[in-house]
GROMACS .gro file of C-alpha atoms in nm:
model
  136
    1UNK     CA    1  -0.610  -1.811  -0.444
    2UNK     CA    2  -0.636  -1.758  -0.057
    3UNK     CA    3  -0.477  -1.427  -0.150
    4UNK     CA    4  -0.456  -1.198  -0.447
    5UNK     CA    5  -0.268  -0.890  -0.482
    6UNK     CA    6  -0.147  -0.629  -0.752
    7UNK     CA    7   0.240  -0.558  -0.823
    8UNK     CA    8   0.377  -0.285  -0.834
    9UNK     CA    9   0.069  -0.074  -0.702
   10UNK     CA   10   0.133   0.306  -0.619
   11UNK     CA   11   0.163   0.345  -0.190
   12UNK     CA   12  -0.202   0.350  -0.084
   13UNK     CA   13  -0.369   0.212  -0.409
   14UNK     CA   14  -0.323  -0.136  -0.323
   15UNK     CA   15  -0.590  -0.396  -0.284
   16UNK     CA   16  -0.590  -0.717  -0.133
   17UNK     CA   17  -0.855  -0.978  -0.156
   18UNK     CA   18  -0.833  -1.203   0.099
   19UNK     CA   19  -1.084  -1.530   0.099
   20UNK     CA   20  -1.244  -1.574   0.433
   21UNK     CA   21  -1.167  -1.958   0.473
   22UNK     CA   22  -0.813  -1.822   0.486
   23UNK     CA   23  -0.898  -1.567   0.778
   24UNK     CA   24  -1.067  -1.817   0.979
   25UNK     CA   25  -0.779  -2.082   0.904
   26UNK     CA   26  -0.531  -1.781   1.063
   27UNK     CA   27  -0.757  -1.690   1.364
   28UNK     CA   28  -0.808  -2.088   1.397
   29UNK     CA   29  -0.410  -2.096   1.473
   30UNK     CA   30  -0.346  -1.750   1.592
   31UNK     CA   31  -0.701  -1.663   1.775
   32UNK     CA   32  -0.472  -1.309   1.912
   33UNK     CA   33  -0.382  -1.249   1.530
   34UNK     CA   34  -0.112  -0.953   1.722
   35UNK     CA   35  -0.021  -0.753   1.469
   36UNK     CA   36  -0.320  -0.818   1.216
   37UNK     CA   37  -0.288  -0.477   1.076
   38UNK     CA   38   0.003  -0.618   0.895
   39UNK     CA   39  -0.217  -0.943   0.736
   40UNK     CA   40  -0.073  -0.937   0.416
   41UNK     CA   41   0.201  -1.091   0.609
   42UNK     CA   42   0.033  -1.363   0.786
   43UNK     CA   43  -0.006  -1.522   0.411
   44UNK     CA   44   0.253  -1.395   0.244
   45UNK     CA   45   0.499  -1.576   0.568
   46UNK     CA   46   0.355  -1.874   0.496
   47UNK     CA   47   0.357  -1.981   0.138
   48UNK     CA   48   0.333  -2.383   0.218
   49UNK     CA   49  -0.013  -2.284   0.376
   50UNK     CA   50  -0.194  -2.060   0.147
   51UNK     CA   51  -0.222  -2.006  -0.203
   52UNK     CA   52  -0.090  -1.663  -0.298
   53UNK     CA   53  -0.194  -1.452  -0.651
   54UNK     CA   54   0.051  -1.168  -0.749
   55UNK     CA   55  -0.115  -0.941  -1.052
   56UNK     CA   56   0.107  -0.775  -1.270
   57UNK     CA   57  -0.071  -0.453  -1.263
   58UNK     CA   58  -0.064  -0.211  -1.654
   59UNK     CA   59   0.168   0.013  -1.716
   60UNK     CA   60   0.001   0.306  -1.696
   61UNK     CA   61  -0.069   0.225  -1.320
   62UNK     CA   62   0.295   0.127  -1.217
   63UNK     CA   63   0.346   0.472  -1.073
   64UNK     CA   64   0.567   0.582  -0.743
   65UNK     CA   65   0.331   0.790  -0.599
   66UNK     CA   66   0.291   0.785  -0.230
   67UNK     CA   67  -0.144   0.784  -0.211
   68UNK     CA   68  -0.109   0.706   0.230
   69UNK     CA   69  -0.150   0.948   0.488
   70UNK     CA   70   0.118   0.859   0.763
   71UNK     CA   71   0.328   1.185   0.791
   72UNK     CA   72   0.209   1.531   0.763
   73UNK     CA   73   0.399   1.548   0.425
   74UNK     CA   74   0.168   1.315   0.304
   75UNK     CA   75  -0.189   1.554   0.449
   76UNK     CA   76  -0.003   1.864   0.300
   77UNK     CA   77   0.090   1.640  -0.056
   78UNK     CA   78  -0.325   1.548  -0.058
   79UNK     CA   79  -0.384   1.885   0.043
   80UNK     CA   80  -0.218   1.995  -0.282
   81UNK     CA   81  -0.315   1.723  -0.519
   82UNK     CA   82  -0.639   1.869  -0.437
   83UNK     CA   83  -0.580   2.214  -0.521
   84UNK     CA   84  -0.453   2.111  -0.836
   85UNK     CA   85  -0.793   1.883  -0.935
   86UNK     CA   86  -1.005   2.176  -0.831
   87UNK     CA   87  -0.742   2.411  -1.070
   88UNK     CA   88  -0.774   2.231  -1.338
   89UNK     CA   89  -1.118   2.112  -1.308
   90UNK     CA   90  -1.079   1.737  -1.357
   91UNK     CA   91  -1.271   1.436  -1.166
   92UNK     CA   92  -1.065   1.248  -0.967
   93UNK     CA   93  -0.932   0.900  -1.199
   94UNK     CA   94  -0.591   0.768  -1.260
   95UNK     CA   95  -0.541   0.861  -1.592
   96UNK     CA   96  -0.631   1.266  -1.447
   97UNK     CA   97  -0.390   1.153  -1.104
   98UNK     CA   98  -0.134   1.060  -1.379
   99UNK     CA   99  -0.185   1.440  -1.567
  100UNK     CA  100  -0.186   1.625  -1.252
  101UNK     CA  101   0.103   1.455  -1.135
  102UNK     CA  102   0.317   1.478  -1.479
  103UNK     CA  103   0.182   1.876  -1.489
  104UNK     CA  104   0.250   1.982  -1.120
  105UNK     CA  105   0.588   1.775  -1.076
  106UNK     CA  106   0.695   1.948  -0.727
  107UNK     CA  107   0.367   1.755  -0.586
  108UNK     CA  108   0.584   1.421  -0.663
  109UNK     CA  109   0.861   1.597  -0.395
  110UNK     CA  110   0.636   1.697  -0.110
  111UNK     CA  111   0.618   1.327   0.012
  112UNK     CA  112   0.816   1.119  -0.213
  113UNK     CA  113   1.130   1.072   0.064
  114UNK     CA  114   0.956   0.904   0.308
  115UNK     CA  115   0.980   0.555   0.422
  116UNK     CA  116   0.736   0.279   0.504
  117UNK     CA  117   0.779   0.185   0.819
  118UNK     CA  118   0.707  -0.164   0.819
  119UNK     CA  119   0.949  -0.178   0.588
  120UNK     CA  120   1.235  -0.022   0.683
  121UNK     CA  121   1.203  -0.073   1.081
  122UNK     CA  122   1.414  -0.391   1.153
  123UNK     CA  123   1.274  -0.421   1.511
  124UNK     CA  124   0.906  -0.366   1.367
  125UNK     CA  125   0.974  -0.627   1.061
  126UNK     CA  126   1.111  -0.874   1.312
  127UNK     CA  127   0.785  -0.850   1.568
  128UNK     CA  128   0.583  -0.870   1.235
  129UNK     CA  129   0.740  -1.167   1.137
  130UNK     CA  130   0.704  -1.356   1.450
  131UNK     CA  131   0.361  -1.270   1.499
  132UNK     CA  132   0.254  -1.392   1.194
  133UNK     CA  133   0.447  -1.716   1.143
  134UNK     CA  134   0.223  -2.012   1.143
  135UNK     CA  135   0.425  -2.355   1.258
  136UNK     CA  136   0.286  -2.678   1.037
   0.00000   0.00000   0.00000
């Protein structure tokens, strides 16, 4: 695949594995590449170009956390994740993310409510759409 991604991946945990020839094919047609924070879209916009890989990712790691730092709500929730890692003396790993957070439920609150913006802006979505829209 040009592009491979996990489903379903907590806010922040996500990985993307992109193949090179694919970024060179993008900045062959787009040389500005505006708006290449957002890249995932420049493949996922154009399905009849590249070859996309979704991963259904376990159980276990389906979680709605919110693991970004984009609001203060999210410093103060790592802030007190972190308190609670030290408290209880555990190494930082999924399975002891997935403790903590079943243990200390008002961390879940601290950040939970807030909204990605590039997906819930309409005037954002539309400029990332037409930036990375490649014509055949």
């Amino acid at each position: 695949a040009d592009y491979t991604v996990a489903e379903n991946c907590p806010i922040g945990f996500g990985a993307e594995i992109i193949k090179v020839s694919a970024l060179q094919k993008i900045l062959k047609v787009k040389p500005s590449a505006n708006m290449s924070e957002y890249m995932t879209y420049y493949l996922t916009n154009n399905k009849k170009i590249f070859k996309l890989k979704f991963v259904k990712l376990p159980k276990m790691m389906q979680k709605n956390y919110r693991m970004t730092i984009d609001y203060k709500e999210d410093l103060l929730f790592f802030r007190e994740l972190y308190k609670c890692f030290h408290k209880e003396k555990m190494v930082m790993s999924f399975k002891s993310l997935n403790y903590i957070m079943n243990k200390y439920k008002y961390l879940y609150k601290i950040n939970s409510s807030l909204k990605l913006t590039y997906k819930t802006d309409k005037k954002l979505i539309h400029q990332i759409n037409k930036a990375s829209k490649i014509l055949n």
